Tab-separated table of C-alpha atoms in Angstrom:
chain	number	residue	atom	x	y	z
A	514	UNK	CA	0.013	0.018	-0.009
A	515	UNK	CA	1.293	3.511	-0.819
A	516	UNK	CA	1.766	6.190	1.718
A	517	UNK	CA	-1.228	8.057	0.289
A	518	UNK	CA	-3.514	5.115	0.686
A	519	UNK	CA	-2.511	4.597	4.312
A	520	UNK	CA	-3.117	8.296	5.001
A	521	UNK	CA	-6.546	8.094	3.288
A	522	UNK	CA	-7.663	5.252	5.513
A	523	UNK	CA	-6.262	6.960	8.533
A	524	UNK	CA	-8.284	10.150	7.789
A	525	UNK	CA	-11.459	8.121	7.101
A	526	UNK	CA	-11.173	5.927	10.157
A	527	UNK	CA	-10.123	8.999	12.257
A	528	UNK	CA	-13.255	10.858	11.091
A	529	UNK	CA	-15.523	7.952	12.026
A	530	UNK	CA	-13.745	7.480	15.297
A	531	UNK	CA	-14.215	11.163	16.158
A	532	UNK	CA	-17.851	10.939	15.249
A	533	UNK	CA	-18.250	7.825	17.350
A	534	UNK	CA	-16.539	9.529	20.364
A	535	UNK	CA	-18.704	12.636	19.988
A	536	UNK	CA	-21.898	10.568	19.970
A	537	UNK	CA	-20.764	8.248	22.783
A	538	UNK	CA	-19.855	11.139	25.036
A	539	UNK	CA	-23.229	12.798	24.295
A	540	UNK	CA	-21.600	15.891	22.876
A	541	UNK	CA	-23.906	14.959	19.844
A	542	UNK	CA	-27.118	13.669	21.460
A	543	UNK	CA	-28.819	10.587	20.077
A	544	UNK	CA	-31.673	12.721	19.041
A	545	UNK	CA	-29.420	14.285	16.483
A	546	UNK	CA	-27.170	11.405	15.547
A	547	UNK	CA	-26.590	7.882	16.655
A	548	UNK	CA	-22.954	6.555	16.762
A	549	UNK	CA	-21.713	5.268	13.428
A	550	UNK	CA	-21.265	1.789	15.035
A	551	UNK	CA	-24.929	1.719	15.865
A	552	UNK	CA	-25.742	2.692	12.348
A	553	UNK	CA	-24.012	-0.371	11.025
A	554	UNK	CA	-25.809	-2.567	13.577
A	555	UNK	CA	-29.088	-0.996	12.715
A	556	UNK	CA	-28.533	-1.521	8.982
A	557	UNK	CA	-27.685	-5.166	9.500
A	558	UNK	CA	-30.787	-5.588	11.658
A	559	UNK	CA	-32.980	-3.977	9.100
A	560	UNK	CA	-31.581	-6.074	6.275
A	561	UNK	CA	-32.160	-9.246	8.220
A	562	UNK	CA	-35.524	-8.645	9.759
A	563	UNK	CA	-37.472	-6.142	7.562
A	564	UNK	CA	-39.333	-7.530	4.659
A	565	UNK	CA	-39.484	-4.152	2.922
A	566	UNK	CA	-35.705	-3.888	2.840
A	567	UNK	CA	-34.996	-6.060	-0.246
A	568	UNK	CA	-38.091	-4.849	-2.062
A	569	UNK	CA	-37.324	-1.102	-1.524
A	570	UNK	CA	-33.651	-1.445	-2.335
A	571	UNK	CA	-34.234	-3.343	-5.540
A	572	UNK	CA	-37.015	-0.971	-6.583
A	573	UNK	CA	-34.683	1.992	-6.228
A	574	UNK	CA	-31.754	0.197	-7.850
A	575	UNK	CA	-33.749	-0.860	-10.875
A	576	UNK	CA	-35.093	2.580	-11.519
A	577	UNK	CA	-31.654	4.059	-11.046
A	578	UNK	CA	-30.112	1.715	-13.588
A	579	UNK	CA	-32.710	2.557	-16.223
A	580	UNK	CA	-32.332	6.268	-15.478
A	581	UNK	CA	-28.538	6.119	-15.884
A	582	UNK	CA	-28.751	4.337	-19.188
A	583	UNK	CA	-31.273	6.837	-20.577
A	584	UNK	CA	-29.266	9.793	-19.175
A	585	UNK	CA	-25.863	8.529	-20.474
A	586	UNK	CA	-26.929	7.512	-23.969
A	587	UNK	CA	-29.470	10.318	-24.387
A	588	UNK	CA	-26.964	12.869	-23.137
A	589	UNK	CA	-24.268	11.631	-25.472
A	590	UNK	CA	-26.573	11.783	-28.501
A	591	UNK	CA	-27.941	15.162	-27.531
A	592	UNK	CA	-24.367	16.345	-27.032
A	593	UNK	CA	-23.383	15.251	-30.485
A	594	UNK	CA	-26.296	17.078	-32.047
A	595	UNK	CA	-25.757	20.285	-30.074
A	596	UNK	CA	-22.029	20.218	-30.833
A	597	UNK	CA	-22.767	20.070	-34.483
A	598	UNK	CA	-24.916	23.170	-34.289
A	599	UNK	CA	-22.777	26.008	-32.830
A	600	UNK	CA	-25.613	28.572	-32.994
A	601	UNK	CA	-27.961	26.430	-30.982
A	602	UNK	CA	-25.143	25.691	-28.567
A	603	UNK	CA	-24.488	29.327	-27.957
A	604	UNK	CA	-28.079	29.755	-26.902
A	605	UNK	CA	-28.178	26.624	-24.744
A	606	UNK	CA	-24.904	27.105	-22.841
A	607	UNK	CA	-26.300	29.414	-20.158
A	608	UNK	CA	-29.201	27.043	-19.718
A	609	UNK	CA	-26.870	24.052	-19.281
A	610	UNK	CA	-24.601	25.910	-16.953
A	611	UNK	CA	-27.332	27.030	-14.623
A	612	UNK	CA	-29.325	23.813	-14.861
A	613	UNK	CA	-27.969	22.447	-11.627
A	614	UNK	CA	-28.600	25.517	-9.615
A	615	UNK	CA	-32.358	24.983	-9.705
A	616	UNK	CA	-33.868	22.005	-7.915
A	617	UNK	CA	-35.284	20.435	-11.075
A	618	UNK	CA	-37.200	17.946	-8.980
A	619	UNK	CA	-39.826	20.692	-8.292
A	620	UNK	CA	-41.176	19.467	-11.647
A	621	UNK	CA	-41.589	15.963	-10.337
A	622	UNK	CA	-45.335	16.485	-9.663
A	623	UNK	CA	-45.651	17.111	-13.383
A	624	UNK	CA	-44.039	13.854	-14.175
A	625	UNK	CA	-46.493	12.143	-11.798
A	626	UNK	CA	-49.357	13.683	-13.781
A	627	UNK	CA	-47.775	12.509	-17.075
A	628	UNK	CA	-46.520	9.108	-16.118
A	629	UNK	CA	-48.400	8.189	-12.973
A	630	UNK	CA	-47.079	7.270	-9.550
A	631	UNK	CA	-44.614	4.516	-10.123
A	632	UNK	CA	-41.316	3.556	-11.638
A	633	UNK	CA	-41.777	5.553	-14.808
A	634	UNK	CA	-41.913	8.929	-13.001
A	635	UNK	CA	-38.856	8.134	-10.891
A	636	UNK	CA	-36.909	6.984	-13.948
A	637	UNK	CA	-37.824	10.168	-15.865
A	638	UNK	CA	-36.955	12.265	-12.814
A	639	UNK	CA	-33.511	10.564	-12.459
A	640	UNK	CA	-32.637	10.852	-16.099
A	641	UNK	CA	-33.926	14.381	-16.556
A	642	UNK	CA	-31.637	15.322	-13.622
A	643	UNK	CA	-28.642	13.345	-14.988
A	644	UNK	CA	-28.822	14.008	-18.682
A	645	UNK	CA	-27.516	17.578	-18.733
A	646	UNK	CA	-24.246	16.577	-16.925
A	647	UNK	CA	-23.713	14.056	-19.719
A	648	UNK	CA	-24.570	16.626	-22.493
A	649	UNK	CA	-22.122	19.153	-20.925
A	650	UNK	CA	-19.433	16.528	-20.616
A	651	UNK	CA	-19.944	15.378	-24.220
A	652	UNK	CA	-19.617	19.034	-25.491
A	653	UNK	CA	-16.395	19.456	-23.494
A	654	UNK	CA	-15.115	16.096	-24.686
A	655	UNK	CA	-15.783	16.951	-28.343
A	656	UNK	CA	-14.217	20.384	-27.883
A	657	UNK	CA	-11.003	18.762	-26.714
A	658	UNK	CA	-10.536	16.440	-29.628
A	659	UNK	CA	-7.372	17.648	-31.310
A	660	UNK	CA	-7.956	19.329	-34.575
A	661	UNK	CA	-5.433	17.029	-36.271
A	662	UNK	CA	-7.513	14.014	-35.658
A	663	UNK	CA	-10.617	15.565	-37.337
A	664	UNK	CA	-8.346	16.605	-40.277
A	665	UNK	CA	-7.137	13.026	-40.459
A	666	UNK	CA	-10.692	11.898	-40.772
A	667	UNK	CA	-11.263	14.322	-43.580
A	668	UNK	CA	-8.135	13.298	-45.376
A	669	UNK	CA	-9.266	9.656	-45.107
A	670	UNK	CA	-12.601	10.719	-46.474
A	671	UNK	CA	-14.554	9.172	-43.567
A	672	UNK	CA	-18.314	9.828	-43.560
A	673	UNK	CA	-19.881	11.530	-40.515
A	674	UNK	CA	-20.955	8.249	-38.873
A	675	UNK	CA	-17.557	6.644	-39.303
A	676	UNK	CA	-15.893	9.873	-38.122
A	677	UNK	CA	-17.865	9.616	-34.938
A	678	UNK	CA	-17.300	5.904	-34.400
A	679	UNK	CA	-13.631	5.708	-35.367
A	680	UNK	CA	-12.260	9.148	-34.390
A	681	UNK	CA	-14.544	11.172	-32.206
A	682	UNK	CA	-15.786	8.501	-29.760
A	683	UNK	CA	-12.401	7.023	-28.949
A	684	UNK	CA	-10.672	10.478	-28.806
A	685	UNK	CA	-13.386	11.794	-26.495
A	686	UNK	CA	-13.732	8.733	-24.372
A	687	UNK	CA	-11.647	9.768	-21.365
A	688	UNK	CA	-13.546	13.068	-21.057
A	689	UNK	CA	-16.869	11.248	-21.597
A	690	UNK	CA	-16.130	9.183	-18.553
A	691	UNK	CA	-16.262	12.289	-16.353
A	692	UNK	CA	-19.788	12.819	-17.728
A	693	UNK	CA	-20.723	9.274	-16.877
A	694	UNK	CA	-19.602	9.681	-13.321
A	695	UNK	CA	-21.561	12.965	-12.896
A	696	UNK	CA	-24.624	11.536	-14.629
A	697	UNK	CA	-24.651	8.537	-12.188
A	698	UNK	CA	-24.275	10.896	-9.271
A	699	UNK	CA	-27.094	13.133	-10.450
A	700	UNK	CA	-29.365	10.256	-11.314
A	701	UNK	CA	-28.978	8.916	-7.778
A	702	UNK	CA	-30.050	12.382	-6.510
A	703	UNK	CA	-32.958	12.613	-8.905
A	704	UNK	CA	-34.372	9.228	-8.137
A	705	UNK	CA	-34.010	9.627	-4.303
A	706	UNK	CA	-35.443	13.205	-4.392
A	707	UNK	CA	-38.371	11.843	-6.306
A	708	UNK	CA	-38.857	9.195	-3.702
A	709	UNK	CA	-38.748	11.787	-0.918
A	710	UNK	CA	-41.531	13.744	-2.509
A	711	UNK	CA	-43.918	11.088	-3.571
A	712	UNK	CA	-43.492	7.356	-4.317
A	713	UNK	CA	-45.098	4.049	-3.424
A	714	UNK	CA	-41.787	2.267	-2.666
A	715	UNK	CA	-38.045	2.846	-2.663
A	716	UNK	CA	-35.233	3.312	-0.254
A	717	UNK	CA	-35.459	7.150	-0.302
A	718	UNK	CA	-39.168	6.832	0.702
A	719	UNK	CA	-38.033	4.674	3.648
A	720	UNK	CA	-35.553	7.321	4.699
A	721	UNK	CA	-38.143	10.076	4.804
A	722	UNK	CA	-40.759	7.837	6.436
A	723	UNK	CA	-38.411	6.948	9.262
A	724	UNK	CA	-37.425	10.633	9.632
A	725	UNK	CA	-41.036	11.561	9.946
A	726	UNK	CA	-41.604	8.870	12.480
A	727	UNK	CA	-38.595	10.006	14.596
A	728	UNK	CA	-37.126	6.552	14.072
A	729	UNK	CA	-33.500	7.496	14.147
A	730	UNK	CA	-32.143	3.924	14.133
A	731	UNK	CA	-33.830	3.058	10.842
A	732	UNK	CA	-33.107	6.458	9.375
A	733	UNK	CA	-29.406	6.321	9.987
A	734	UNK	CA	-29.255	2.679	8.940
A	735	UNK	CA	-30.833	3.540	5.581
A	736	UNK	CA	-28.763	6.729	5.200
A	737	UNK	CA	-25.617	4.676	5.779
A	738	UNK	CA	-26.657	2.296	3.069
A	739	UNK	CA	-27.452	4.986	0.470
A	740	UNK	CA	-24.157	6.971	1.189
A	741	UNK	CA	-22.080	3.721	1.225
A	742	UNK	CA	-23.633	2.706	-2.116
A	743	UNK	CA	-23.039	6.058	-3.721
A	744	UNK	CA	-19.512	6.207	-2.442
A	745	UNK	CA	-18.641	2.731	-3.652
A	746	UNK	CA	-20.186	3.320	-7.118
A	747	UNK	CA	-18.097	6.408	-7.410
A	748	UNK	CA	-15.026	4.623	-6.151
A	749	UNK	CA	-15.471	1.829	-8.676
A	750	UNK	CA	-15.960	4.331	-11.566
A	751	UNK	CA	-12.809	6.187	-10.444
A	752	UNK	CA	-10.696	3.037	-10.522
A	753	UNK	CA	-12.135	2.284	-14.037
A	754	UNK	CA	-11.462	5.838	-15.178
A	755	UNK	CA	-7.886	5.733	-14.088
A	756	UNK	CA	-7.397	2.543	-16.086
A	757	UNK	CA	-8.781	4.111	-19.207
A	758	UNK	CA	-6.581	7.185	-18.652
A	759	UNK	CA	-3.492	5.066	-18.264
A	760	UNK	CA	-4.258	3.217	-21.493
A	761	UNK	CA	-4.960	6.394	-23.405
A	762	UNK	CA	-2.294	8.810	-22.142
A	763	UNK	CA	0.550	6.376	-21.765
B	1135	UNK	CA	-21.495	36.275	-34.716
B	1136	UNK	CA	-23.039	39.694	-34.524
B	1137	UNK	CA	-25.013	40.627	-31.434
B	1138	UNK	CA	-28.106	40.978	-33.576
B	1139	UNK	CA	-27.709	37.477	-34.888
B	1140	UNK	CA	-27.327	36.183	-31.367
B	1141	UNK	CA	-30.461	37.979	-30.228
B	1142	UNK	CA	-32.301	36.368	-33.113
B	1143	UNK	CA	-31.075	32.945	-32.083
B	1144	UNK	CA	-32.193	33.547	-28.541
B	1145	UNK	CA	-35.599	34.733	-29.766
B	1146	UNK	CA	-35.957	31.653	-31.889
B	1147	UNK	CA	-34.975	29.350	-29.076
B	1148	UNK	CA	-37.386	31.126	-26.775
B	1149	UNK	CA	-40.109	30.804	-29.273
B	1150	UNK	CA	-39.454	27.083	-29.837
B	1151	UNK	CA	-39.511	26.408	-26.011
B	1152	UNK	CA	-42.702	28.481	-25.647
B	1153	UNK	CA	-44.360	26.467	-28.457
B	1154	UNK	CA	-43.185	23.131	-27.064
B	1155	UNK	CA	-44.428	24.108	-23.562
B	1156	UNK	CA	-47.721	25.282	-24.955
B	1157	UNK	CA	-48.212	22.102	-27.037
B	1158	UNK	CA	-47.391	19.848	-23.968
B	1159	UNK	CA	-49.858	21.885	-21.812
B	1160	UNK	CA	-52.601	21.474	-24.315
B	1161	UNK	CA	-51.846	17.785	-24.590
B	1162	UNK	CA	-51.957	16.885	-20.936
B	1163	UNK	CA	-54.589	19.466	-19.976
B	1164	UNK	CA	-54.074	22.976	-18.488
B	1165	UNK	CA	-54.907	21.669	-15.000
B	1166	UNK	CA	-51.819	19.458	-14.892
B	1167	UNK	CA	-49.520	21.826	-16.648
B	1168	UNK	CA	-50.076	25.513	-16.792
B	1169	UNK	CA	-49.605	26.939	-20.277
B	1170	UNK	CA	-46.820	29.545	-20.695
B	1171	UNK	CA	-48.910	32.627	-21.070
B	1172	UNK	CA	-50.742	31.891	-17.764
B	1173	UNK	CA	-47.464	31.046	-16.047
B	1174	UNK	CA	-45.873	34.381	-17.082
B	1175	UNK	CA	-49.016	36.229	-15.991
B	1176	UNK	CA	-48.808	34.590	-12.542
B	1177	UNK	CA	-45.061	35.179	-12.370
B	1178	UNK	CA	-45.850	38.883	-13.013
B	1179	UNK	CA	-48.496	38.854	-10.238
B	1180	UNK	CA	-46.032	37.246	-7.819
B	1181	UNK	CA	-43.346	39.835	-8.521
B	1182	UNK	CA	-45.750	42.580	-7.433
B	1183	UNK	CA	-46.688	41.030	-4.065
B	1184	UNK	CA	-44.847	42.029	-0.869
B	1185	UNK	CA	-44.748	38.516	0.545
B	1186	UNK	CA	-42.903	37.241	-2.551
B	1187	UNK	CA	-40.143	39.776	-1.912
B	1188	UNK	CA	-40.019	38.925	1.782
B	1189	UNK	CA	-39.396	35.274	0.834
B	1190	UNK	CA	-36.884	36.285	-1.791
B	1191	UNK	CA	-34.957	38.309	0.765
B	1192	UNK	CA	-34.918	35.278	3.113
B	1193	UNK	CA	-33.536	33.075	0.286
B	1194	UNK	CA	-31.098	35.822	-0.690
B	1195	UNK	CA	-29.645	36.140	2.797
B	1196	UNK	CA	-29.092	32.438	3.152
B	1197	UNK	CA	-27.694	32.079	-0.355
B	1198	UNK	CA	-25.326	35.086	0.077
B	1199	UNK	CA	-23.810	33.471	3.189
B	1200	UNK	CA	-23.718	29.923	1.648
B	1201	UNK	CA	-22.119	31.361	-1.517
B	1202	UNK	CA	-19.532	33.474	0.455
B	1203	UNK	CA	-18.557	30.515	2.679
B	1204	UNK	CA	-18.427	27.974	-0.164
B	1205	UNK	CA	-16.250	30.191	-2.423
B	1206	UNK	CA	-13.829	31.490	0.185
B	1207	UNK	CA	-13.548	28.191	2.082
B	1208	UNK	CA	-13.357	26.056	-1.111
B	1209	UNK	CA	-10.609	28.310	-2.586
B	1210	UNK	CA	-8.518	28.214	0.637
B	1211	UNK	CA	-8.864	24.508	1.178
B	1212	UNK	CA	-8.275	23.848	-2.575
B	1213	UNK	CA	-5.103	25.911	-2.554
B	1214	UNK	CA	-3.851	24.314	0.614
B	1215	UNK	CA	-4.431	20.847	-0.702
B	1216	UNK	CA	-3.495	21.466	-4.316
B	1217	UNK	CA	-0.156	22.984	-3.558
B	1218	UNK	CA	1.149	19.915	-1.885
B	1219	UNK	CA	1.478	16.816	-4.038
B	1220	UNK	CA	0.914	14.340	-1.152
B	1221	UNK	CA	-2.090	16.297	0.096
B	1222	UNK	CA	-3.512	16.160	-3.428
B	1223	UNK	CA	-2.998	12.503	-3.803
B	1224	UNK	CA	-4.595	11.796	-0.350
B	1225	UNK	CA	-7.274	14.394	-0.410
B	1226	UNK	CA	-8.569	14.626	-3.873
B	1227	UNK	CA	-10.371	11.168	-3.943
B	1228	UNK	CA	-11.810	11.751	-0.542
B	1229	UNK	CA	-13.209	15.120	-1.490
B	1230	UNK	CA	-14.374	13.708	-4.798
B	1231	UNK	CA	-16.288	11.096	-2.940
B	1232	UNK	CA	-17.896	13.723	-0.699
B	1233	UNK	CA	-18.793	15.659	-3.717
B	1234	UNK	CA	-20.669	12.842	-5.402
B	1235	UNK	CA	-22.584	11.534	-2.413
B	1236	UNK	CA	-26.276	12.412	-2.709
B	1237	UNK	CA	-26.266	15.194	-0.207
B	1238	UNK	CA	-30.012	15.565	-0.486
B	1239	UNK	CA	-30.244	12.488	1.689
B	1240	UNK	CA	-28.439	14.444	4.454
B	1241	UNK	CA	-31.373	16.836	4.894
B	1242	UNK	CA	-32.781	15.069	8.004
B	1243	UNK	CA	-29.254	15.174	9.547
B	1244	UNK	CA	-28.851	18.873	8.854
B	1245	UNK	CA	-32.381	19.488	10.235
B	1246	UNK	CA	-31.703	17.537	13.297
B	1247	UNK	CA	-28.369	19.275	13.834
B	1248	UNK	CA	-29.393	22.912	12.992
B	1249	UNK	CA	-33.139	22.956	13.343
B	1250	UNK	CA	-35.471	24.918	11.050
B	1251	UNK	CA	-34.083	28.244	9.955
B	1252	UNK	CA	-31.211	30.208	8.493
B	1253	UNK	CA	-28.235	28.163	9.767
B	1254	UNK	CA	-29.667	24.880	8.303
B	1255	UNK	CA	-30.115	26.600	4.935
B	1256	UNK	CA	-26.545	28.032	4.992
B	1257	UNK	CA	-25.127	24.605	6.065
B	1258	UNK	CA	-26.945	22.891	3.280
B	1259	UNK	CA	-25.860	25.475	0.714
B	1260	UNK	CA	-22.178	25.155	1.855
B	1261	UNK	CA	-22.425	21.337	1.803
B	1262	UNK	CA	-23.378	21.546	-1.819
B	1263	UNK	CA	-21.161	24.454	-2.890
B	1264	UNK	CA	-17.798	23.976	-1.269
B	1265	UNK	CA	-16.744	20.640	-2.778
B	1266	UNK	CA	-16.800	21.600	-6.411
B	1267	UNK	CA	-14.783	24.769	-5.663
B	1268	UNK	CA	-12.187	22.697	-3.783
B	1269	UNK	CA	-11.982	20.025	-6.497
B	1270	UNK	CA	-11.700	22.489	-9.419
B	1271	UNK	CA	-9.037	24.490	-7.527
B	1272	UNK	CA	-7.017	21.319	-6.988
B	1273	UNK	CA	-7.601	20.228	-10.577
B	1274	UNK	CA	-6.481	23.730	-11.834
B	1275	UNK	CA	-3.187	23.419	-10.028
B	1276	UNK	CA	-2.569	19.848	-11.092
B	1277	UNK	CA	-3.405	20.502	-14.728
B	1278	UNK	CA	-0.979	23.346	-14.983
B	1279	UNK	CA	1.208	22.373	-17.932
B	1280	UNK	CA	4.534	21.061	-16.794
B	1281	UNK	CA	6.262	22.999	-19.418
B	1282	UNK	CA	5.224	26.272	-17.668
B	1283	UNK	CA	6.845	25.079	-14.425
B	1284	UNK	CA	9.899	23.844	-16.248
B	1285	UNK	CA	10.301	27.283	-17.888
B	1286	UNK	CA	10.029	28.780	-14.478
B	1287	UNK	CA	12.789	26.603	-13.299
B	1288	UNK	CA	14.854	27.257	-16.355
B	1289	UNK	CA	14.514	30.976	-15.729
B	1290	UNK	CA	15.544	30.361	-12.082
B	1291	UNK	CA	12.344	31.986	-10.690
B	1292	UNK	CA	11.995	31.764	-6.897
B	1293	UNK	CA	8.883	29.973	-5.439
B	1294	UNK	CA	7.013	33.177	-4.886
B	1295	UNK	CA	7.821	34.387	-8.377
B	1296	UNK	CA	6.680	31.035	-9.818
B	1297	UNK	CA	3.434	31.155	-7.814
B	1298	UNK	CA	2.782	34.805	-8.793
B	1299	UNK	CA	3.837	34.919	-12.466
B	1300	UNK	CA	3.331	31.365	-13.681
B	1301	UNK	CA	0.927	29.396	-11.466
B	1302	UNK	CA	-1.683	32.141	-10.718
B	1303	UNK	CA	-2.256	33.206	-14.297
B	1304	UNK	CA	-2.388	29.546	-15.335
B	1305	UNK	CA	-4.966	28.531	-12.861
B	1306	UNK	CA	-7.244	31.512	-12.817
B	1307	UNK	CA	-9.520	30.431	-15.722
B	1308	UNK	CA	-10.234	27.034	-14.126
B	1309	UNK	CA	-10.738	28.728	-10.759
B	1310	UNK	CA	-13.374	30.980	-12.291
B	1311	UNK	CA	-15.118	27.801	-13.553
B	1312	UNK	CA	-14.913	26.494	-10.026
B	1313	UNK	CA	-16.482	29.689	-8.676
B	1314	UNK	CA	-19.339	29.491	-11.160
B	1315	UNK	CA	-20.122	25.939	-10.340
B	1316	UNK	CA	-19.782	26.620	-6.633
B	1317	UNK	CA	-22.233	29.462	-7.056
B	1318	UNK	CA	-24.835	27.243	-8.846
B	1319	UNK	CA	-24.418	24.382	-6.344
B	1320	UNK	CA	-24.740	26.695	-3.315
B	1321	UNK	CA	-27.989	28.033	-4.816
B	1322	UNK	CA	-29.257	24.525	-5.335
B	1323	UNK	CA	-28.332	23.561	-1.704
B	1324	UNK	CA	-30.019	26.611	-0.271
B	1325	UNK	CA	-33.273	25.970	-2.285
B	1326	UNK	CA	-33.241	22.285	-1.412
B	1327	UNK	CA	-32.949	23.141	2.225
B	1328	UNK	CA	-35.847	25.496	1.918
B	1329	UNK	CA	-37.940	22.815	0.257
B	1330	UNK	CA	-37.539	20.421	3.031
B	1331	UNK	CA	-36.462	22.449	6.064
B	1332	UNK	CA	-37.587	26.022	6.478
B	1333	UNK	CA	-40.465	28.366	7.312
B	1334	UNK	CA	-39.635	31.019	4.810
B	1335	UNK	CA	-37.937	31.510	1.478
B	1336	UNK	CA	-38.708	30.768	-2.150
B	1337	UNK	CA	-38.104	27.010	-1.662
B	1338	UNK	CA	-40.643	27.087	1.137
B	1339	UNK	CA	-43.455	28.752	-0.814
B	1340	UNK	CA	-42.670	26.428	-3.722
B	1341	UNK	CA	-43.079	23.274	-1.634
B	1342	UNK	CA	-46.284	24.712	-0.134
B	1343	UNK	CA	-47.681	25.370	-3.584
B	1344	UNK	CA	-46.661	21.896	-4.611
B	1345	UNK	CA	-48.402	20.204	-1.572
B	1346	UNK	CA	-51.523	22.229	-2.172
B	1347	UNK	CA	-51.383	21.266	-5.839
B	1348	UNK	CA	-51.376	24.929	-6.936
B	1349	UNK	CA	-49.798	24.084	-10.284
B	1350	UNK	CA	-49.763	27.516	-11.683
B	1351	UNK	CA	-47.841	28.863	-8.591
B	1352	UNK	CA	-45.376	25.936	-8.936
B	1353	UNK	CA	-44.809	26.701	-12.638
B	1354	UNK	CA	-44.470	30.445	-12.083
B	1355	UNK	CA	-41.988	30.079	-9.259
B	1356	UNK	CA	-39.913	27.476	-11.143
B	1357	UNK	CA	-39.937	29.766	-14.130
B	1358	UNK	CA	-38.705	32.715	-12.069
B	1359	UNK	CA	-36.041	30.701	-10.329
B	1360	UNK	CA	-34.879	29.271	-13.646
B	1361	UNK	CA	-34.797	32.669	-15.281
B	1362	UNK	CA	-32.716	34.097	-12.374
B	1363	UNK	CA	-30.322	31.112	-12.337
B	1364	UNK	CA	-29.953	31.223	-16.155
B	1365	UNK	CA	-29.472	34.949	-16.182
B	1366	UNK	CA	-26.755	34.849	-13.617
B	1367	UNK	CA	-25.236	31.727	-15.203
B	1368	UNK	CA	-25.088	33.492	-18.482
B	1369	UNK	CA	-23.259	36.512	-17.004
B	1370	UNK	CA	-20.740	34.254	-15.127
B	1371	UNK	CA	-20.210	32.152	-18.354
B	1372	UNK	CA	-19.388	35.357	-20.262
B	1373	UNK	CA	-16.915	36.343	-17.548
B	1374	UNK	CA	-15.429	32.886	-17.667
B	1375	UNK	CA	-14.997	33.022	-21.516
B	1376	UNK	CA	-13.143	36.267	-21.167
B	1377	UNK	CA	-10.759	34.695	-18.632
B	1378	UNK	CA	-10.293	31.508	-20.794
B	1379	UNK	CA	-9.446	33.523	-23.898
B	1380	UNK	CA	-7.415	36.285	-22.200
């Protein structure tokens, strides 16, 4: 293990240790937060005893996966189109850049009207929230393709489709990956936010239910699960990204 | 492109959005989705009420604090971490993870810790805004072209000279990007906190309208918020362009 790795673990463990101590010594009261060790215990207990656990987790996971697929592919295609039309892009840029400063999920009730209460609304919510990150990343990625590569494509007389497939996609891949990571993160937020507001099932709904019932043990157990899930997905994508980068920029 | 050509493009885009919105509203029914003309009318009415401005002021206060703390704090932490190679290697993945966790799930924790009110909103705003600023500052330093630093070494510049004349101009454009994203994220955080955890502010009247199913109010408020964010976003983007080209 490298020195940096060891230090990272030390920081993470130290932070949890500090939190544990603060909770144990009642500097943070159990009404505010339960000690991290009890969160783990609570999560294990929920997973083993509650019948809703598997259902709600799978429900959210499935919706999330569909939302990510739509956001990533839809965002990539939309990015290609917008990149090809500079005038449209000039108009849309301020919209894209301010998109994430407004809580888009205020439009969730509209999705419920359009798609009903169920997976469809949550999927749309997730992908609508994630797609703009992917569009922006695609635009940046296409901008950063070296001119010379595009010229090579022209010299080789490649058609537009083959230029995309053989030159643009591979050249943009490392930067597209950043978009993928962001899109996943935003899809998680979108799906969970939708579940907070109104849903028939899902892990985010459990979180808000247990908060409303002052059930701190369940709430922190579920919270731990969501945060650990998001962190490990991000970690896995980071590892993958580093591998791609190593291969591309050797 | 000329300024007039650009205005024409904006007008065309606006027209297209207006038509799409109107078509959708007609399709799903005006009770479910308020058509644009009625939304704009309602937005105009809201702008002339005193209570709207009271809530706007509440949001503005919270946002100003959240923004200030995110930008200043993020810049300081980013510089402190970014200027040391070990700290970057250790800190960047950790901060990156903090950035990507769905912070919206933390609203019960923020509520329990800070209660309803201004401090919860500021805390939530900072929670959203500070990490992108830190990350982009670190990234800006790391992405500085090695050849710049090598030239500084070749010219035998001191550390201060290198920082002042080479590093600072090289990282400013990306830091401006960081500030813009920090600004948007802090606004999002503040509004989200108001949706779930407050007694005044634009987010608060929005969630009230949503719960009472006052669709027109939801649409009008969403429109005003988006117009504000897009307006400021456009200005910041223009500033950023100037830095990137200059």
